[in-house]
Tab-separated table of N, CA and C in Angstrom:
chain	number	residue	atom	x	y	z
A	3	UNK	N	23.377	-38.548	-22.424
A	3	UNK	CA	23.126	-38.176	-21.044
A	3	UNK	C	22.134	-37.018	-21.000
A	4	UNK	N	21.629	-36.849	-20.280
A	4	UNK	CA	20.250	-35.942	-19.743
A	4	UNK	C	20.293	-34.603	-19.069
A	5	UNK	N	20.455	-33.234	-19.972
A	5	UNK	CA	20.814	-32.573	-19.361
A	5	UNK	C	19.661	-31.507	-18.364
A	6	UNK	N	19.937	-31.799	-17.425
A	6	UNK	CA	19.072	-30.595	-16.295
A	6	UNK	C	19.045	-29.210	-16.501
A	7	UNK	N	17.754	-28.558	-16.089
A	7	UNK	CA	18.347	-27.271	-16.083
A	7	UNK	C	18.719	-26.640	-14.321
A	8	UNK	N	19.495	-25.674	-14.031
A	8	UNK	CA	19.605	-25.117	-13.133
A	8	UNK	C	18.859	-24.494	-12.376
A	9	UNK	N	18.940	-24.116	-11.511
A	9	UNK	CA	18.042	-22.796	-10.847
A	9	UNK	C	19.015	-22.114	-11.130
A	10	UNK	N	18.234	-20.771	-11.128
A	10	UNK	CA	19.138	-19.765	-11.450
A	10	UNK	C	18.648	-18.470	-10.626
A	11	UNK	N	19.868	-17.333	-9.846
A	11	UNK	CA	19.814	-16.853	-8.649
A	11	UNK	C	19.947	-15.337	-8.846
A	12	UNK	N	19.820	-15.250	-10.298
A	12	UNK	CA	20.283	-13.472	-10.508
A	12	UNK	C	20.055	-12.366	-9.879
A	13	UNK	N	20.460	-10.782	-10.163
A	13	UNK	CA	19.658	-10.224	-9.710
A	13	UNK	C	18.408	-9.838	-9.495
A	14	UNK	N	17.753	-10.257	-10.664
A	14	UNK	CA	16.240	-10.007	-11.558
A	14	UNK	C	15.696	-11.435	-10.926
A	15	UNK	N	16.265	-12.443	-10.735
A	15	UNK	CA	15.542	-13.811	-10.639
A	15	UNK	C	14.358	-13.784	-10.099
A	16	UNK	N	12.561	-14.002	-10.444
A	16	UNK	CA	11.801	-14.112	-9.955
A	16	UNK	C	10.809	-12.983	-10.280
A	17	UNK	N	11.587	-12.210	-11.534
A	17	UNK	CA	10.768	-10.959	-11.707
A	17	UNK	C	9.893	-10.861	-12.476
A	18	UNK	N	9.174	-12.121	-13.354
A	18	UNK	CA	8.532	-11.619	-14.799
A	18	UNK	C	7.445	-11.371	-14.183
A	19	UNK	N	6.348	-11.697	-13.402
A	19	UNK	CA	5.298	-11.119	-12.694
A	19	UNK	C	5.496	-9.775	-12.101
A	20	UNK	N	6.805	-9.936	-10.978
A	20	UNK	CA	6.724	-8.606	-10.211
A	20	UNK	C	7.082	-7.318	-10.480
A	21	UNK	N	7.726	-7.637	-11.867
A	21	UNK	CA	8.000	-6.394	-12.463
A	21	UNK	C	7.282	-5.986	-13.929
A	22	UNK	N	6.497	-6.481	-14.035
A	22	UNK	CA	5.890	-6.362	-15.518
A	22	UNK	C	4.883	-5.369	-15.552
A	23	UNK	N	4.471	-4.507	-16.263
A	23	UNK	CA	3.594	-3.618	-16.241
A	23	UNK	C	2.080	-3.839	-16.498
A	24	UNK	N	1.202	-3.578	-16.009
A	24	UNK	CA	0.058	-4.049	-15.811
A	24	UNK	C	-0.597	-3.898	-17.656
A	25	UNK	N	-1.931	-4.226	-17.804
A	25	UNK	CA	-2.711	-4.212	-19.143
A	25	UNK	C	-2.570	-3.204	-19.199
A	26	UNK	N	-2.632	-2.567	-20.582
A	26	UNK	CA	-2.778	-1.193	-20.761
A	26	UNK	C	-2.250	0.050	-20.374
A	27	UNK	N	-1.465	-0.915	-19.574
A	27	UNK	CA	-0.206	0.484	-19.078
A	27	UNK	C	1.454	0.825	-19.407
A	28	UNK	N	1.241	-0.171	-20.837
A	28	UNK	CA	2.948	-0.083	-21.099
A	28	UNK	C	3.340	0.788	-22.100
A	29	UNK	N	4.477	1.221	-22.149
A	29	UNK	CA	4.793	2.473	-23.051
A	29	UNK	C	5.243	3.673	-22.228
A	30	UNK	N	5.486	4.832	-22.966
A	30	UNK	CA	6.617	5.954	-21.317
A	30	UNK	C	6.216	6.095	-20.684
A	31	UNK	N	7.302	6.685	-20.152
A	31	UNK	CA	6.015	7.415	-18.743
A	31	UNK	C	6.189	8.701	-18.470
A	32	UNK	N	4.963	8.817	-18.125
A	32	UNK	CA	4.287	10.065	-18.053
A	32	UNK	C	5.148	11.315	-17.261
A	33	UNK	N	5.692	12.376	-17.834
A	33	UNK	CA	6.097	13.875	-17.402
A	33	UNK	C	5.688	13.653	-16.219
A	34	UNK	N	4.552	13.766	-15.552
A	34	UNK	CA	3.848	13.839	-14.288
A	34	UNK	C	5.035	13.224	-13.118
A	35	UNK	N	5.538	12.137	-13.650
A	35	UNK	CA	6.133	11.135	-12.569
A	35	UNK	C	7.617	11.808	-12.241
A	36	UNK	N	7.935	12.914	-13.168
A	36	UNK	CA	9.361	13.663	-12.785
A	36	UNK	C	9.271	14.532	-12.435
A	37	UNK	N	7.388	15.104	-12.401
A	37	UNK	CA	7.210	16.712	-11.512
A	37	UNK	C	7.402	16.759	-10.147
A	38	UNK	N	7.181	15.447	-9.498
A	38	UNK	CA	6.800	15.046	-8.432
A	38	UNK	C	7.690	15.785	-7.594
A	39	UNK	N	7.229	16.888	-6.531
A	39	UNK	CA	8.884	16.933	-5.295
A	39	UNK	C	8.865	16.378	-4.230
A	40	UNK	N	9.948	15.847	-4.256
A	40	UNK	CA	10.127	15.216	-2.496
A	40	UNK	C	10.779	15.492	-1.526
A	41	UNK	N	10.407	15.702	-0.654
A	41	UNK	CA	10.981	16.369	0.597
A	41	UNK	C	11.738	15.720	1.495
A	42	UNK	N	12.731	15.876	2.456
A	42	UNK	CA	13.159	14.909	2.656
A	42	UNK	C	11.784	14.762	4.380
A	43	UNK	N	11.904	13.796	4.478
A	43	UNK	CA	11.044	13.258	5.501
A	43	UNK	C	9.522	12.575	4.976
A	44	UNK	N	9.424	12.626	3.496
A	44	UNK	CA	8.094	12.356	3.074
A	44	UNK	C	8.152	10.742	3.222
A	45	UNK	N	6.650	10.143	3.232
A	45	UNK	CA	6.989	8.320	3.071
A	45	UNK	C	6.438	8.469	1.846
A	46	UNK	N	7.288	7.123	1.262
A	46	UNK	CA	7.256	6.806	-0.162
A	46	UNK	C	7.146	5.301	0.018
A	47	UNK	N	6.338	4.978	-0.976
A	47	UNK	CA	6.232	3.579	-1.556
A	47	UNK	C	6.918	3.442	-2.394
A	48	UNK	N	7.757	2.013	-2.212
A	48	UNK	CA	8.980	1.333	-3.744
A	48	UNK	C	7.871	0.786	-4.366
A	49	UNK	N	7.565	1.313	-5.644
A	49	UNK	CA	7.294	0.425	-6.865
A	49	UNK	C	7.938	0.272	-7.698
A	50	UNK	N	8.529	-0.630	-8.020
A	50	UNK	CA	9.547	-0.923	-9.376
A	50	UNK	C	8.885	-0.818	-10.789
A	51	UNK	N	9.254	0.389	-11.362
A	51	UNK	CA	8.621	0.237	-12.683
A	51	UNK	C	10.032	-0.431	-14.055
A	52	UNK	N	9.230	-1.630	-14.285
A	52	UNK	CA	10.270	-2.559	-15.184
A	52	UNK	C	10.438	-2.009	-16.052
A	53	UNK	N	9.683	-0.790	-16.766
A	53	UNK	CA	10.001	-0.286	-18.139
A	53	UNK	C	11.261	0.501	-18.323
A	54	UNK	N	12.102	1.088	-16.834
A	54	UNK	CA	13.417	1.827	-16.616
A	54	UNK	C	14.115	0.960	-15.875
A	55	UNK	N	15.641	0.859	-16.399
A	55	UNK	CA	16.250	-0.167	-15.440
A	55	UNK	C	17.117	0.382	-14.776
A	56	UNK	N	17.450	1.912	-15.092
A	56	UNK	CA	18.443	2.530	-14.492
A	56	UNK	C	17.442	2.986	-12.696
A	57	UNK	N	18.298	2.906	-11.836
A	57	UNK	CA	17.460	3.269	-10.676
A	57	UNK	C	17.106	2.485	-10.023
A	58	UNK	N	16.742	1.271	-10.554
A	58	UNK	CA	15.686	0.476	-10.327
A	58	UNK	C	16.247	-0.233	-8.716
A	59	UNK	N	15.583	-0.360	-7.987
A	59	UNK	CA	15.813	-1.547	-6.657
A	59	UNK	C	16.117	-2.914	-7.035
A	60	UNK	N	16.340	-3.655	-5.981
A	60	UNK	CA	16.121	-4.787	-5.593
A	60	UNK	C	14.960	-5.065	-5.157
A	61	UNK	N	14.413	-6.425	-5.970
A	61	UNK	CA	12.903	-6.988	-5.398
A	61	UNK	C	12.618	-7.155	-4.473
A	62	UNK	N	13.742	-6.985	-3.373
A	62	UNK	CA	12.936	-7.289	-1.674
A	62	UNK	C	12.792	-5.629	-1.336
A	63	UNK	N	12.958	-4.802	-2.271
A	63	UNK	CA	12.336	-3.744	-1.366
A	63	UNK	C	10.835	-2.842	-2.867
A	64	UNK	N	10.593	-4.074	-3.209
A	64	UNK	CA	9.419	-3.931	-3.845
A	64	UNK	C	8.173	-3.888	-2.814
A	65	UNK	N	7.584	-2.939	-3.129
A	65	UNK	CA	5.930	-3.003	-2.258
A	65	UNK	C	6.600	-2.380	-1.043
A	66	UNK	N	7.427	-2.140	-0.850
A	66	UNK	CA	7.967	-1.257	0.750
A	66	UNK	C	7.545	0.028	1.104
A	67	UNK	N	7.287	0.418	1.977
A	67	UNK	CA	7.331	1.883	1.955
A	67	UNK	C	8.522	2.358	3.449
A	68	UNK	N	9.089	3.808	3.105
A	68	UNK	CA	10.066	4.277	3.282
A	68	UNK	C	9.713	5.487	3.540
A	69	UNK	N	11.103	6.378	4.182
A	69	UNK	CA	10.892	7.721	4.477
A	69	UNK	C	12.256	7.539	4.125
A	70	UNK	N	12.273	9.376	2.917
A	70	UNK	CA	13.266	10.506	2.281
A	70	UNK	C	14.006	10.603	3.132
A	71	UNK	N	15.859	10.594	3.100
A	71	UNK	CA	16.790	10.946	3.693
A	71	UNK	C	17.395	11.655	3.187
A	72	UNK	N	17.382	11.856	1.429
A	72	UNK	CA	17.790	12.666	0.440
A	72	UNK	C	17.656	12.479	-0.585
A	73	UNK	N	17.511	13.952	-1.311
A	73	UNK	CA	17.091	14.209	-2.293
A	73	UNK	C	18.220	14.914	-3.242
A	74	UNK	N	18.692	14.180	-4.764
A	74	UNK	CA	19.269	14.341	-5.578
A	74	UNK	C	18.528	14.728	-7.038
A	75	UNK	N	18.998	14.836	-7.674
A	75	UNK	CA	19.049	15.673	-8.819
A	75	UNK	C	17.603	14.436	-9.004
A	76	UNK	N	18.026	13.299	-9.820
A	76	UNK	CA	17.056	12.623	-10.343
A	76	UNK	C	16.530	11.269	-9.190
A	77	UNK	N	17.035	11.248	-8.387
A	77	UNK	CA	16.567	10.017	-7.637
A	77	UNK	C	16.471	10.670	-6.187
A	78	UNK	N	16.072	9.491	-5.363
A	78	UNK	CA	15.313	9.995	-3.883
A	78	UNK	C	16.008	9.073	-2.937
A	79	UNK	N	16.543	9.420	-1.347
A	79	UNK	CA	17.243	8.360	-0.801
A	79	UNK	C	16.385	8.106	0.251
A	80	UNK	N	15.853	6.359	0.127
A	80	UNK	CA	14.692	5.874	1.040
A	80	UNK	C	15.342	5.067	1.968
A	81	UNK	N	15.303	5.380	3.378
A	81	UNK	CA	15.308	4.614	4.347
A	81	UNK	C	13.848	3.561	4.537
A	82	UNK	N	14.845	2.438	4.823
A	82	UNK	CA	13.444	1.152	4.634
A	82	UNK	C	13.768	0.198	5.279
A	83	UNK	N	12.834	-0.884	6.087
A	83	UNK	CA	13.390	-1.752	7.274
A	83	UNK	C	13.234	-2.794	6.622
A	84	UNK	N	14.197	-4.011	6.924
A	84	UNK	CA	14.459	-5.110	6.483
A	84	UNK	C	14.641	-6.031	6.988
A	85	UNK	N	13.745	-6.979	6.631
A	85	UNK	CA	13.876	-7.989	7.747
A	85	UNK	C	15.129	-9.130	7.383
A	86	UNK	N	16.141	-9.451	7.992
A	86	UNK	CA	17.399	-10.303	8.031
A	86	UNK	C	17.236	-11.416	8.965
A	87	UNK	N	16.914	-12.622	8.750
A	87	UNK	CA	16.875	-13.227	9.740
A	87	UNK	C	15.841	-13.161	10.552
A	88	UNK	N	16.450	-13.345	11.644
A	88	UNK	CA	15.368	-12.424	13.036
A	88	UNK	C	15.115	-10.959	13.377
A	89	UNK	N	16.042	-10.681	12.509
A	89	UNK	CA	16.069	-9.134	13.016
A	89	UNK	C	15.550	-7.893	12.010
A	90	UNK	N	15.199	-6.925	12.029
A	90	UNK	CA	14.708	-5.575	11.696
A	90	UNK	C	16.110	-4.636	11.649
A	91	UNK	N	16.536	-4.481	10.133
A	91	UNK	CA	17.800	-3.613	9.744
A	91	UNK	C	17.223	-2.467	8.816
A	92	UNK	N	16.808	-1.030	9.205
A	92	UNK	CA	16.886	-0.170	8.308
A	92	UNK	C	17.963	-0.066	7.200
A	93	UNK	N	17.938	-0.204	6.189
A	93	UNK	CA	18.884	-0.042	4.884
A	93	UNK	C	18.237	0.910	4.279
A	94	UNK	N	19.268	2.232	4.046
A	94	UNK	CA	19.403	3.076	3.180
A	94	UNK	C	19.660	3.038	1.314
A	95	UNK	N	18.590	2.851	1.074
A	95	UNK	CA	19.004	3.063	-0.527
A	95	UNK	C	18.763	4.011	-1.685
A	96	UNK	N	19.220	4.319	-2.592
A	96	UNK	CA	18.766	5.575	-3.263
A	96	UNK	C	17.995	4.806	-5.054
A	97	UNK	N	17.009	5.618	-4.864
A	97	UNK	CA	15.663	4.807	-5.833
A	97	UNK	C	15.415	5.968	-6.625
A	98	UNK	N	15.604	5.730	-8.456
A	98	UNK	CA	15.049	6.471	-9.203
A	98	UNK	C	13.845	7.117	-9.283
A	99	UNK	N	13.327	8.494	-9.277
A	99	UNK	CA	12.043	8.757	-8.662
A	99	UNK	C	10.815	7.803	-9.564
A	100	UNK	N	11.388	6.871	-11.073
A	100	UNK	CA	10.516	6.587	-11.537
A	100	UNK	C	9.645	5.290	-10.858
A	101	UNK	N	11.085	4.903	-9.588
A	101	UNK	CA	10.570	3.975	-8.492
A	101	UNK	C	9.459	4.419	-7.794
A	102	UNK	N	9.243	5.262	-7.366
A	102	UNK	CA	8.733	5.758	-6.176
A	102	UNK	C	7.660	6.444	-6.522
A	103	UNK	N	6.741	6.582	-5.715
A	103	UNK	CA	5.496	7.560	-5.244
A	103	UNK	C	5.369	7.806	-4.262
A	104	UNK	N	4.587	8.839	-3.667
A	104	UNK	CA	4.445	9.104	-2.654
A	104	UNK	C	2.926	8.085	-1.797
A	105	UNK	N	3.326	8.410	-0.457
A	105	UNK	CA	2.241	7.192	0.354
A	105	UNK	C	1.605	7.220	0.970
A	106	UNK	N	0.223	6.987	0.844
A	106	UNK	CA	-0.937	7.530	1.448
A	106	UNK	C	-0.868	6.960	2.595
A	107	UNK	N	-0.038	6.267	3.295
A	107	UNK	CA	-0.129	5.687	4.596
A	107	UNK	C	-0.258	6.517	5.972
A	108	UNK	N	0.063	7.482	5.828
A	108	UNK	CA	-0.354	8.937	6.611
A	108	UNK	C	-1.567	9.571	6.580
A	109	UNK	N	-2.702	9.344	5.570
A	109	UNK	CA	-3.419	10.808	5.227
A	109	UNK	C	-4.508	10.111	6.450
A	110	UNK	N	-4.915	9.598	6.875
A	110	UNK	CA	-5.751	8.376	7.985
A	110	UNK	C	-5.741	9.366	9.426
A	111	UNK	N	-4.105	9.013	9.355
A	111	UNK	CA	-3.267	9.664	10.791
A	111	UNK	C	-3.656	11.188	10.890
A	112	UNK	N	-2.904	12.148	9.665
A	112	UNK	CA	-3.510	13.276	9.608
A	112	UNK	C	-4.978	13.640	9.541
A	113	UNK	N	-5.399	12.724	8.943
A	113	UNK	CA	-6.976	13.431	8.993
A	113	UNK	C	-7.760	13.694	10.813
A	114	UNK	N	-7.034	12.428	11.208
A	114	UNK	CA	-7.300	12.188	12.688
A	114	UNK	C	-6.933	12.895	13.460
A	115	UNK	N	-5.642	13.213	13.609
A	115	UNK	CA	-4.812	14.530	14.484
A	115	UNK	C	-5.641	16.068	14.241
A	116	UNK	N	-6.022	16.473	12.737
A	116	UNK	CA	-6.993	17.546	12.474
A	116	UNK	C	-8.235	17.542	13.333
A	117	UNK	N	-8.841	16.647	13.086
A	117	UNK	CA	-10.294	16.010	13.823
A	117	UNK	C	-10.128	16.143	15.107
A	118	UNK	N	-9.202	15.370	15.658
A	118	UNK	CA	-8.725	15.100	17.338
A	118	UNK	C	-8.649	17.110	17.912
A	119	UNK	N	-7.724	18.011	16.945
A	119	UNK	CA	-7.399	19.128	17.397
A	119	UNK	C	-8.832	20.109	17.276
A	120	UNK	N	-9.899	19.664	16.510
A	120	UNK	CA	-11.324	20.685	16.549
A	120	UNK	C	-11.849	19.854	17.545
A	121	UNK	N	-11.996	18.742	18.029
A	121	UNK	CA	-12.889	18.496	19.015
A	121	UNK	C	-12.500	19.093	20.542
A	122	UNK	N	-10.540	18.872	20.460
A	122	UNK	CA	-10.156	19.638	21.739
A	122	UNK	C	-10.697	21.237	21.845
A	123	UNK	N	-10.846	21.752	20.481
A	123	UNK	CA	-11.289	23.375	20.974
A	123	UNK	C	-13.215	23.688	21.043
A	124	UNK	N	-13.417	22.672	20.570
A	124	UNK	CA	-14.837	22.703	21.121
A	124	UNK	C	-14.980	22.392	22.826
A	125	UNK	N	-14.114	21.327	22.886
A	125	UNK	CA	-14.473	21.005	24.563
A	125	UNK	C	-13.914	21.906	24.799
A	126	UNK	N	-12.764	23.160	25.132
A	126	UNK	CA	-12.277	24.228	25.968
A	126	UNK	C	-13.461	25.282	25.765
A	127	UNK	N	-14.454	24.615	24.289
A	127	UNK	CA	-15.565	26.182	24.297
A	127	UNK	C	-16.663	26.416	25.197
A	128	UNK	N	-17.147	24.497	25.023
A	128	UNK	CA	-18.287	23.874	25.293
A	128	UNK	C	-18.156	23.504	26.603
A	129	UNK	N	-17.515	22.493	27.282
A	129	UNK	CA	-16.756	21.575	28.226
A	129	UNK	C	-17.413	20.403	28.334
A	130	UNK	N	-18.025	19.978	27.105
A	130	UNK	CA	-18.468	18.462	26.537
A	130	UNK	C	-17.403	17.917	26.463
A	131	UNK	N	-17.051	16.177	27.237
A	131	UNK	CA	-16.209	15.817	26.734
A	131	UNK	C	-16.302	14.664	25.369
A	132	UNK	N	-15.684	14.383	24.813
A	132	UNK	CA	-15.329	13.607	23.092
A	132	UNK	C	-14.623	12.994	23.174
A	133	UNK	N	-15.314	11.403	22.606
A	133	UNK	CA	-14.191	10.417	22.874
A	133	UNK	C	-13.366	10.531	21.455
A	134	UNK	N	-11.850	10.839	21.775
A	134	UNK	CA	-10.433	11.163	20.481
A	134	UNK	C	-10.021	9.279	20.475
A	135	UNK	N	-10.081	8.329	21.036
A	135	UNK	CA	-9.854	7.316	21.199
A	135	UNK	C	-9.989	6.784	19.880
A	136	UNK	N	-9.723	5.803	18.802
A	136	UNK	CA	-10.325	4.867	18.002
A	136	UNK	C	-11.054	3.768	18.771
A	137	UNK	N	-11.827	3.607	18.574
A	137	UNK	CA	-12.866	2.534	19.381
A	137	UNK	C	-13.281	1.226	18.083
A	138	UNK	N	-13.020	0.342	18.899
A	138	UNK	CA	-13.086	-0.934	17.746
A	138	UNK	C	-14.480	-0.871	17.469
A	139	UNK	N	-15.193	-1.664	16.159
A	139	UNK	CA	-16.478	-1.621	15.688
A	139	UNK	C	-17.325	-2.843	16.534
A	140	UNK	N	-18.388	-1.585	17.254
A	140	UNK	CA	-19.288	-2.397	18.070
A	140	UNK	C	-20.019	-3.038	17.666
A	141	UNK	N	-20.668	-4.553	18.846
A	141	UNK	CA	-21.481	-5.208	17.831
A	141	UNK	C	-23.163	-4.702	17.300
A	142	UNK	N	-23.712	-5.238	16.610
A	142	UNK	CA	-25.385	-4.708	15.981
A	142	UNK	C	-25.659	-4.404	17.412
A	143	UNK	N	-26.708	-3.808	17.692
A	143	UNK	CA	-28.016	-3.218	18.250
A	143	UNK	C	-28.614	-4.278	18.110
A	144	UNK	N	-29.371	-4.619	19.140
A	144	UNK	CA	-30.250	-5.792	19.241
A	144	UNK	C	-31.882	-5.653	18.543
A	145	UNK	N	-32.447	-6.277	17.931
A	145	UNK	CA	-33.535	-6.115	17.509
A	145	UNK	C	-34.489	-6.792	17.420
A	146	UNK	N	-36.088	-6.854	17.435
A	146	UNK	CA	-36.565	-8.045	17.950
A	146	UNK	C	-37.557	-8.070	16.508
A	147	UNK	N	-37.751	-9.613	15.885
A	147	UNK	CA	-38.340	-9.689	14.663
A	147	UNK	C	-39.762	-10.317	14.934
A	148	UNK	N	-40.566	-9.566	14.296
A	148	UNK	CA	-41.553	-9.593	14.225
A	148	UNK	C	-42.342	-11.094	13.574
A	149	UNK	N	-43.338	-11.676	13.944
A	149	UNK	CA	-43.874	-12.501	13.192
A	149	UNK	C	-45.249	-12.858	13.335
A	150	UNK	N	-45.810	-11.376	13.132
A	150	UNK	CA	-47.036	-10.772	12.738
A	150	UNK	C	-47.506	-11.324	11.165
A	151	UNK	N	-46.515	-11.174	10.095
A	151	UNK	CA	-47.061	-11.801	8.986
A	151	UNK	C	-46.200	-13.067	9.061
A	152	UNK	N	-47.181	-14.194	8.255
A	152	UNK	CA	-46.448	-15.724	8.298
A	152	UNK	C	-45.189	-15.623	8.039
A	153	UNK	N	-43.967	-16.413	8.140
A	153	UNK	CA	-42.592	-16.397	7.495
A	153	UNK	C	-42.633	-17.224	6.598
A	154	UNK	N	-41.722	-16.423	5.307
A	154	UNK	CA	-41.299	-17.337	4.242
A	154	UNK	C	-40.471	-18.203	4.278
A	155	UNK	N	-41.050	-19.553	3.619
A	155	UNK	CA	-39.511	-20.852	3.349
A	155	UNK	C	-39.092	-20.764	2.276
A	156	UNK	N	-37.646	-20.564	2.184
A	156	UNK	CA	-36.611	-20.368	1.021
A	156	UNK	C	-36.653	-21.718	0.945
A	157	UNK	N	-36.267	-22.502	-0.465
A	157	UNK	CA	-35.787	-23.634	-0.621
A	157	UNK	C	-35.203	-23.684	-1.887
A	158	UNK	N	-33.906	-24.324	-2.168
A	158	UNK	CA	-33.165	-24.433	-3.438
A	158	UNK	C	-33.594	-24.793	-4.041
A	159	UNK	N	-33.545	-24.611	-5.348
A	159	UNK	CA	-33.585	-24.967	-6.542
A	159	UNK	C	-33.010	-26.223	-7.099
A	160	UNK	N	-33.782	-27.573	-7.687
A	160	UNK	CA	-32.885	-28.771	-7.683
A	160	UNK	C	-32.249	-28.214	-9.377
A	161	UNK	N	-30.856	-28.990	-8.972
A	161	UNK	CA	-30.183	-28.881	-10.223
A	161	UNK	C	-30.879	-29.664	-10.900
A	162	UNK	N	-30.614	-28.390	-12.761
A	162	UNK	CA	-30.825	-29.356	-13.694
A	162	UNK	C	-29.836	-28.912	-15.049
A	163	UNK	N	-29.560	-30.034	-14.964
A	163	UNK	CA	-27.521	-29.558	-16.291
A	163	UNK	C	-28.498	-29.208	-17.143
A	164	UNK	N	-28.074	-28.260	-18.540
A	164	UNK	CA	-28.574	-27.648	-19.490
A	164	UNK	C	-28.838	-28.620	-20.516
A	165	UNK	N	-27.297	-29.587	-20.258
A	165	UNK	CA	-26.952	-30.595	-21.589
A	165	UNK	C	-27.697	-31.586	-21.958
């Protein structure tokens, strides 16, 4: 008789890609990644690093990013939204810091709020007003082409196999 194999549903199931460490990047890790401090309110990105298993998440909150609810000795507690169904459930979990980094998904926002706050004190100096708005990317400037010198005809190249 013919035996099948199963699917199989573990915790890890589905991980040899998503957790594997990229070329050239396997072996410890780096001091740097335990200097790190986190505050509570900072956003953090879950990256699962496969080379530590203690700490480690669950793959649905791989690639997530989160905000600090607390901070322990060696790990960080990330609030993170989850989608169930139809619905959006923040779940609280606590992630080894070797999970985590911190997330540039803010520095955009801040740079903007800085920017937004010097243009307001120029207009109270000046009383120019400044558009603080993001404005979607307008289309080209219209331009009119010249055909003062003759125009060139492009034409392909006919194939020819090497072999």
């Amino acid at each position: 008789q013919r035996v099948e194999m199963v699917n199989s549903y573990g915790y890890r199931s589905s991980t040899r890609d998503l957790f594997a460490k990229q070329f050239r990047k396997k072996g410890m890790e780096h001091l740097s990644t335990y200097l790190i401090t986190y505050k509570v309110g900072d956003y953090v990105d879950i990256k699962v690093n496969g080379g530590i298993h203690k700490g480690m998440p669950h793959k649905t909150y791989h690639g997530r990013t989160g905000r600090v609810f607390n901070v322990t000795k060696r790990a960080v507690g990330v609030e993170v939204n989850k989608q169930v169904g139809g619905r959006i459930i923040p779940k609280r979990i606590h992630v080894r810091v070797e999970h985590v980094r911190k997330s540039r998904c803010r520095e955009d926002f801040l740079r903007r709020v800085k920017e937004n706050d010097k243009a307001i004190q120029e207009y109270k100096k000046t009383g120019v007003k400044v558009q603080l708005k993001r404005q979607p990317q307008q289309p080209r400037e219209a331009n009119v082409v010249s055909l003062k010198k003759q125009p060139v005809t492009i034409t392909p190249l006919k194939y020819d196999p090497m072999y």
